[in-house]
Amino acid sequence: MITVPPHLEIHDDRFAALVHPMSTLDAIAEGFTWTEGPVWFGDHGCLLFSDIPSQRIMRWSEREGVSLYRGGSAFNNGNTRDRQGRLIGCRHGLRDVVRTEHDGSLTVLADRFEGKRLNSPNDVVVSADGAVWFTDPTYGIISNFEGYRSDPEQPARCVYRLSPQGALSVVVSDFAQPNGLCFSPDEQFLYIAESGSSHDETVPSVIRKFAVEGATLREVGPFATIDTGLPDGMRCDIEGNLWSSAADGVHCFASDGTLLGKIRVPQVVSNLCFGGQDGHRMFITATTSVYSLFVDVKGAEPWTRGQ
Ligand code: MG
């Protein structure tokens, strides 16, 4: 008989095929303030993640452990990569989305919409056609903890799409606070987290599901509700399951929205990503730490699947 370890909570038999019962939850980096933005660089064998309040992007590798990747990161939050492998990040402090070129120089992709400053871009994904999709809640301007306190210039907290040609458009404008986002493996759907319950408990902690129709989105309906805390960062695996952050850990949902199980984490989770040497590892940013465990499924993002 296999004993289920205390950090796994199985709600559906399908979950057992995704996380091996012998996998352990390991803290691989500790001593930060508010970790976020994990992104795997398989070609460099390393994980990058943000520590937002200390304005650092950190690097972790199996061989070398934790080191500083970039200081003075302007409260960089969410990270992803484009199909050329370049790092794309969201900076609260400069209220922009920025790309790190292969030579290390920085290119600002978006910082204004219709002439007014963005709120504080939070999280970002890039579709196969090179379009950059990002959320723009106000968390980075509400206080000086993870940005600079300021009044919003935008009338709403929108989700934006930056076309490959550089045109910025609003794709959703009715979120209280849009936060993490991720595509289904075939990019037919985009999931977006509603985290507005952080400041208004009447806002439901839901993940909304949208059909991608070219450069626009059509809402399909609510995908799932987070029963503990709120959803922040999310990733899909290659089989189409969606893994979301929550206050008590990482919640795994089948593509029909069924809760399959949870990875219970001792700190509030902000985000996660897949990666590791063979693509079978999950990295979880959670408050002051980064945790890791081995999983039996790979991530949907092509650069996370190992060499
Ligand atoms: Mg976020």
Coordinates of C-alpha atoms and ligand atoms in Angstrom, one line a residue:
M1 CA 0.0 0.0 0.0
I2 CA 1.3 3.4 -0.9
T3 CA 1.1 6.1 1.7
V4 CA 0.1 9.5 0.5
P5 CA 2.6 12.1 2.0
P6 CA 1.2 15.0 3.9
H7 CA 2.0 17.5 1.2
L8 CA -0.2 15.8 -1.3
E9 CA -4.0 16.1 -1.2
I10 CA -5.7 13.8 -3.8
H11 CA -9.2 14.8 -4.9
D12 CA -9.3 12.6 -8.0
D13 CA -7.5 9.4 -9.0
R14 CA -6.0 11.1 -12.0
F15 CA -3.8 13.1 -9.7
A16 CA -1.7 10.1 -8.8
A17 CA -0.4 9.8 -12.3
L18 CA 0.8 13.4 -12.2
V19 CA 2.7 13.5 -8.9
H20 CA 4.5 10.5 -7.6
P21 CA 3.7 9.7 -4.0
M22 CA 7.4 9.5 -3.2
S23 CA 8.1 13.0 -4.4
T24 CA 9.1 15.3 -1.7
L25 CA 8.6 19.0 -1.4
D26 CA 12.0 20.6 -1.0
A27 CA 12.8 24.2 -0.2
I28 CA 15.6 25.1 -2.6
A29 CA 15.9 28.8 -1.9
E30 CA 15.0 30.7 1.3
G31 CA 15.4 34.0 2.9
F32 CA 13.6 36.3 0.5
T33 CA 10.6 38.6 1.0
W34 CA 8.1 37.9 -1.7
T35 CA 9.1 35.6 -4.4
E36 CA 7.4 35.5 -7.8
G37 CA 8.0 35.1 -11.5
P38 CA 9.6 31.7 -11.8
V39 CA 10.8 30.8 -15.3
W40 CA 13.0 27.9 -16.5
F41 CA 16.0 28.4 -18.8
G42 CA 16.7 24.8 -19.9
D43 CA 19.4 25.9 -22.2
H44 CA 21.3 27.4 -19.2
G45 CA 20.1 24.7 -16.8
C46 CA 18.7 27.3 -14.4
L47 CA 15.7 28.8 -12.9
L48 CA 15.2 32.6 -12.6
F49 CA 12.7 34.1 -10.1
S50 CA 11.9 37.5 -8.8
D51 CA 12.2 38.7 -5.2
I52 CA 9.9 41.7 -5.8
P53 CA 10.5 44.0 -2.7
S54 CA 14.3 43.6 -2.7
Q55 CA 14.3 44.5 -6.5
R56 CA 16.3 41.4 -7.4
I57 CA 16.0 38.6 -10.0
M58 CA 17.7 35.5 -8.6
R59 CA 19.2 32.5 -10.4
W60 CA 19.1 28.9 -9.1
S61 CA 20.8 25.9 -10.6
E62 CA 21.2 22.4 -9.3
R63 CA 25.0 22.7 -9.5
E64 CA 25.5 26.2 -8.2
G65 CA 22.5 27.0 -6.0
V66 CA 21.3 30.5 -5.6
S67 CA 23.0 33.6 -7.0
L68 CA 22.1 37.1 -8.1
Y69 CA 21.0 37.4 -11.7
R70 CA 20.1 41.0 -11.7
G71 CA 20.0 43.7 -9.0
G72 CA 18.0 46.9 -9.3
S73 CA 15.2 45.1 -11.1
A74 CA 12.6 47.8 -10.6
F75 CA 10.3 45.5 -8.6
N76 CA 10.3 43.0 -11.5
N77 CA 7.4 40.6 -11.0
G78 CA 6.2 38.0 -13.6
N79 CA 8.5 36.5 -16.1
T80 CA 8.3 34.4 -19.2
R81 CA 10.2 33.7 -22.4
D82 CA 9.5 34.3 -26.1
R83 CA 10.1 31.8 -28.8
Q84 CA 13.6 33.2 -29.3
G85 CA 14.3 32.4 -25.7
R86 CA 14.5 35.9 -24.5
L87 CA 13.4 36.8 -21.0
I88 CA 10.2 39.0 -20.8
G89 CA 9.4 40.6 -17.5
C90 CA 6.9 42.9 -15.8
R91 CA 8.4 45.8 -13.8
H92 CA 6.2 47.4 -11.2
G93 CA 8.7 50.2 -10.6
L94 CA 8.8 51.4 -14.2
R95 CA 5.3 50.2 -14.9
D96 CA 6.4 48.4 -18.0
V97 CA 6.9 45.2 -19.8
V98 CA 10.6 44.7 -20.7
R99 CA 12.5 42.2 -22.8
T100 CA 16.1 41.2 -22.1
E101 CA 18.0 40.8 -25.4
H102 CA 20.5 38.0 -25.9
D103 CA 23.3 40.6 -25.4
G104 CA 21.8 41.6 -22.0
S105 CA 20.4 44.9 -23.1
L106 CA 16.8 45.8 -22.1
T107 CA 14.1 46.8 -24.5
V108 CA 10.8 48.3 -23.2
L109 CA 7.9 46.7 -25.0
A110 CA 5.0 48.6 -23.4
D111 CA 4.7 51.2 -20.7
R112 CA 1.7 53.3 -21.9
F113 CA -1.8 52.8 -23.4
E114 CA -3.4 55.7 -25.2
G115 CA -0.8 58.1 -23.8
K116 CA -1.3 57.2 -20.1
R117 CA 1.0 55.1 -18.0
L118 CA 0.1 51.5 -17.3
N119 CA -0.8 50.6 -13.7
S120 CA 1.9 47.9 -12.9
P121 CA 2.2 45.0 -15.3
N122 CA 2.1 41.8 -13.2
D123 CA 2.4 38.7 -15.3
V124 CA 3.0 37.9 -19.0
V125 CA 2.8 35.2 -21.6
V126 CA 3.9 35.1 -25.2
S127 CA 2.0 33.2 -27.8
A128 CA 3.6 31.2 -30.7
D129 CA 3.0 34.1 -33.1
G130 CA 5.2 36.4 -30.9
A131 CA 2.3 38.4 -29.4
V132 CA 2.8 39.4 -25.8
W133 CA -0.2 39.2 -23.5
F134 CA 0.0 40.7 -20.0
T135 CA -2.2 41.7 -17.0
D136 CA -2.1 45.2 -15.5
P137 CA -3.6 45.3 -12.0
T138 CA -2.7 48.0 -9.5
Y139 CA -0.6 46.0 -6.9
G140 CA 2.6 47.8 -7.8
I141 CA 1.2 51.2 -7.2
I142 CA -1.0 50.6 -4.1
S143 CA 1.9 50.8 -1.7
N144 CA 5.7 51.2 -1.7
F145 CA 6.1 47.5 -0.7
E146 CA 6.4 46.2 -4.3
G147 CA 6.6 49.4 -6.3
Y148 CA 5.9 53.1 -5.9
R149 CA 2.7 54.3 -4.5
S150 CA 0.9 56.3 -7.1
D151 CA -2.6 57.0 -8.5
P152 CA -3.6 54.9 -11.5
E153 CA -3.8 56.7 -14.8
Q154 CA -5.8 53.9 -16.5
P155 CA -9.5 53.8 -15.9
A156 CA -9.5 50.0 -15.6
R157 CA -7.3 47.0 -14.7
C158 CA -7.0 45.5 -18.1
V159 CA -5.4 42.6 -19.9
Y160 CA -3.4 43.7 -22.9
R161 CA -2.1 42.1 -26.1
L162 CA 1.0 43.6 -27.8
S163 CA 1.0 42.5 -31.4
P164 CA 4.2 41.3 -33.1
Q165 CA 4.1 44.6 -34.9
G166 CA 4.0 46.6 -31.7
A167 CA 0.3 47.6 -31.5
L168 CA -1.1 47.5 -27.9
S169 CA -4.8 46.6 -27.5
V170 CA -7.1 45.9 -24.6
V171 CA -8.4 42.3 -24.7
V172 CA -10.3 42.3 -21.4
S173 CA -11.3 45.2 -19.2
D174 CA -13.7 43.9 -16.6
F175 CA -11.4 42.4 -14.0
A176 CA -11.2 43.7 -10.5
Q177 CA -7.5 42.7 -10.5
P178 CA -6.3 40.5 -13.4
N179 CA -3.2 38.5 -12.3
G180 CA -1.6 35.3 -13.5
L181 CA -2.3 34.0 -17.0
C182 CA -1.5 31.0 -19.1
F183 CA -2.4 29.4 -22.4
S184 CA -3.8 25.9 -22.9
P185 CA -1.1 23.7 -24.7
D186 CA -2.8 24.3 -28.1
E187 CA -3.2 28.1 -27.4
Q188 CA -6.9 27.8 -28.2
F189 CA -7.7 29.1 -24.7
L190 CA -6.2 31.7 -22.3
Y191 CA -6.8 31.3 -18.6
I192 CA -6.7 34.5 -16.5
A193 CA -6.7 34.7 -12.7
E194 CA -9.0 37.1 -10.9
S195 CA -7.3 38.1 -7.6
G196 CA -9.4 41.1 -6.7
S197 CA -10.5 39.4 -3.4
S198 CA -7.1 40.7 -2.1
H199 CA -8.8 44.0 -1.5
D200 CA -12.5 43.3 -1.9
E201 CA -13.8 40.1 -0.4
T202 CA -16.9 40.3 -2.6
V203 CA -14.8 39.5 -5.7
P204 CA -14.8 35.8 -6.4
S205 CA -11.4 34.0 -6.5
V206 CA -11.9 32.5 -9.9
I207 CA -9.9 31.5 -12.9
R208 CA -11.7 32.8 -16.0
K209 CA -11.4 30.9 -19.4
F210 CA -11.3 32.7 -22.7
A211 CA -11.3 31.4 -26.3
V212 CA -8.5 33.0 -28.3
E213 CA -9.9 34.3 -31.5
G214 CA -7.0 35.9 -33.4
A215 CA -6.1 39.1 -31.5
T216 CA -9.2 39.0 -29.3
L217 CA -10.7 36.9 -26.5
R218 CA -14.2 35.5 -26.1
E219 CA -15.1 34.5 -22.6
V220 CA -16.1 30.8 -22.3
G221 CA -17.0 31.0 -18.7
P222 CA -15.6 30.6 -15.2
F223 CA -13.1 27.8 -15.3
A224 CA -12.6 27.1 -11.6
T225 CA -12.8 28.6 -8.1
I226 CA -9.9 28.7 -5.7
D227 CA -11.2 27.5 -2.3
T228 CA -8.3 28.8 -0.2
G229 CA -7.0 32.3 -0.8
L230 CA -6.8 33.6 -4.4
P231 CA -5.3 32.6 -7.7
D232 CA -2.1 34.3 -8.7
G233 CA 0.4 32.7 -11.1
M234 CA -0.6 29.6 -13.1
R235 CA 0.9 27.1 -15.6
C236 CA -0.6 24.4 -17.8
D237 CA 1.1 21.0 -18.3
I238 CA 1.4 19.3 -21.6
E239 CA -1.8 17.2 -21.0
G240 CA -3.9 20.4 -20.5
N241 CA -4.2 20.3 -16.7
L242 CA -4.0 23.8 -15.1
W243 CA -1.9 24.3 -12.0
S244 CA -2.7 27.4 -10.0
S245 CA -1.2 29.1 -7.0
A246 CA -3.4 29.4 -3.9
A247 CA -3.0 30.3 -0.2
D248 CA -2.5 26.6 0.8
G249 CA -0.4 25.4 -2.1
V250 CA -0.8 24.6 -5.8
H251 CA -4.2 23.4 -7.0
C252 CA -4.3 21.1 -10.1
F253 CA -7.4 21.2 -12.3
A254 CA -8.2 19.0 -15.2
S255 CA -9.1 20.8 -18.5
D256 CA -12.8 20.5 -17.6
G257 CA -12.2 22.4 -14.3
T258 CA -12.3 19.4 -12.0
L259 CA -10.0 19.8 -9.0
L260 CA -7.7 16.8 -9.2
G261 CA -5.5 17.5 -6.2
K262 CA -3.3 19.9 -4.3
I263 CA 0.3 20.2 -3.5
R264 CA 0.2 21.7 0.0
V265 CA 2.9 24.2 0.6
P266 CA 3.7 25.7 4.1
Q267 CA 3.8 29.3 2.7
V268 CA 1.4 31.3 0.6
V269 CA 2.1 30.5 -3.1
S270 CA 2.5 33.2 -5.6
N271 CA 3.4 31.3 -8.8
L272 CA 5.0 28.2 -10.3
C273 CA 6.6 26.8 -13.4
F274 CA 7.8 23.6 -14.9
G275 CA 11.4 22.8 -15.8
G276 CA 14.3 20.8 -14.5
Q277 CA 16.8 18.7 -16.4
D278 CA 14.3 16.5 -18.0
G279 CA 11.2 18.7 -17.7
H280 CA 9.8 16.7 -14.8
R281 CA 10.2 19.2 -12.1
M282 CA 7.9 21.9 -10.7
F283 CA 9.3 25.1 -9.1
I284 CA 7.0 27.0 -6.7
T285 CA 7.6 30.5 -5.5
A286 CA 5.9 30.9 -2.1
T287 CA 6.4 34.0 0.1
T288 CA 10.0 33.9 1.3
S289 CA 11.0 30.7 -0.4
V290 CA 11.2 28.6 -3.6
Y291 CA 10.1 25.0 -3.4
S292 CA 10.6 22.2 -5.8
L293 CA 9.2 18.7 -6.4
F294 CA 9.5 16.2 -9.1
V295 CA 6.3 15.6 -11.1
D296 CA 5.3 13.0 -13.7
V297 CA 4.2 15.5 -16.4
K298 CA 5.9 18.2 -18.3
G299 CA 5.0 21.8 -18.8
A300 CA 3.1 23.1 -21.8
E301 CA 5.7 25.8 -22.5
P302 CA 8.1 24.3 -25.0
W303 CA 11.3 25.6 -23.3
T304 CA 10.4 23.7 -20.0
R305 CA 10.4 20.2 -21.4
G306 CA 14.1 19.4 -21.0
Q307 CA 16.8 18.9 -23.5
Ligands
MG1 MG 1.1 37.7 -10.2

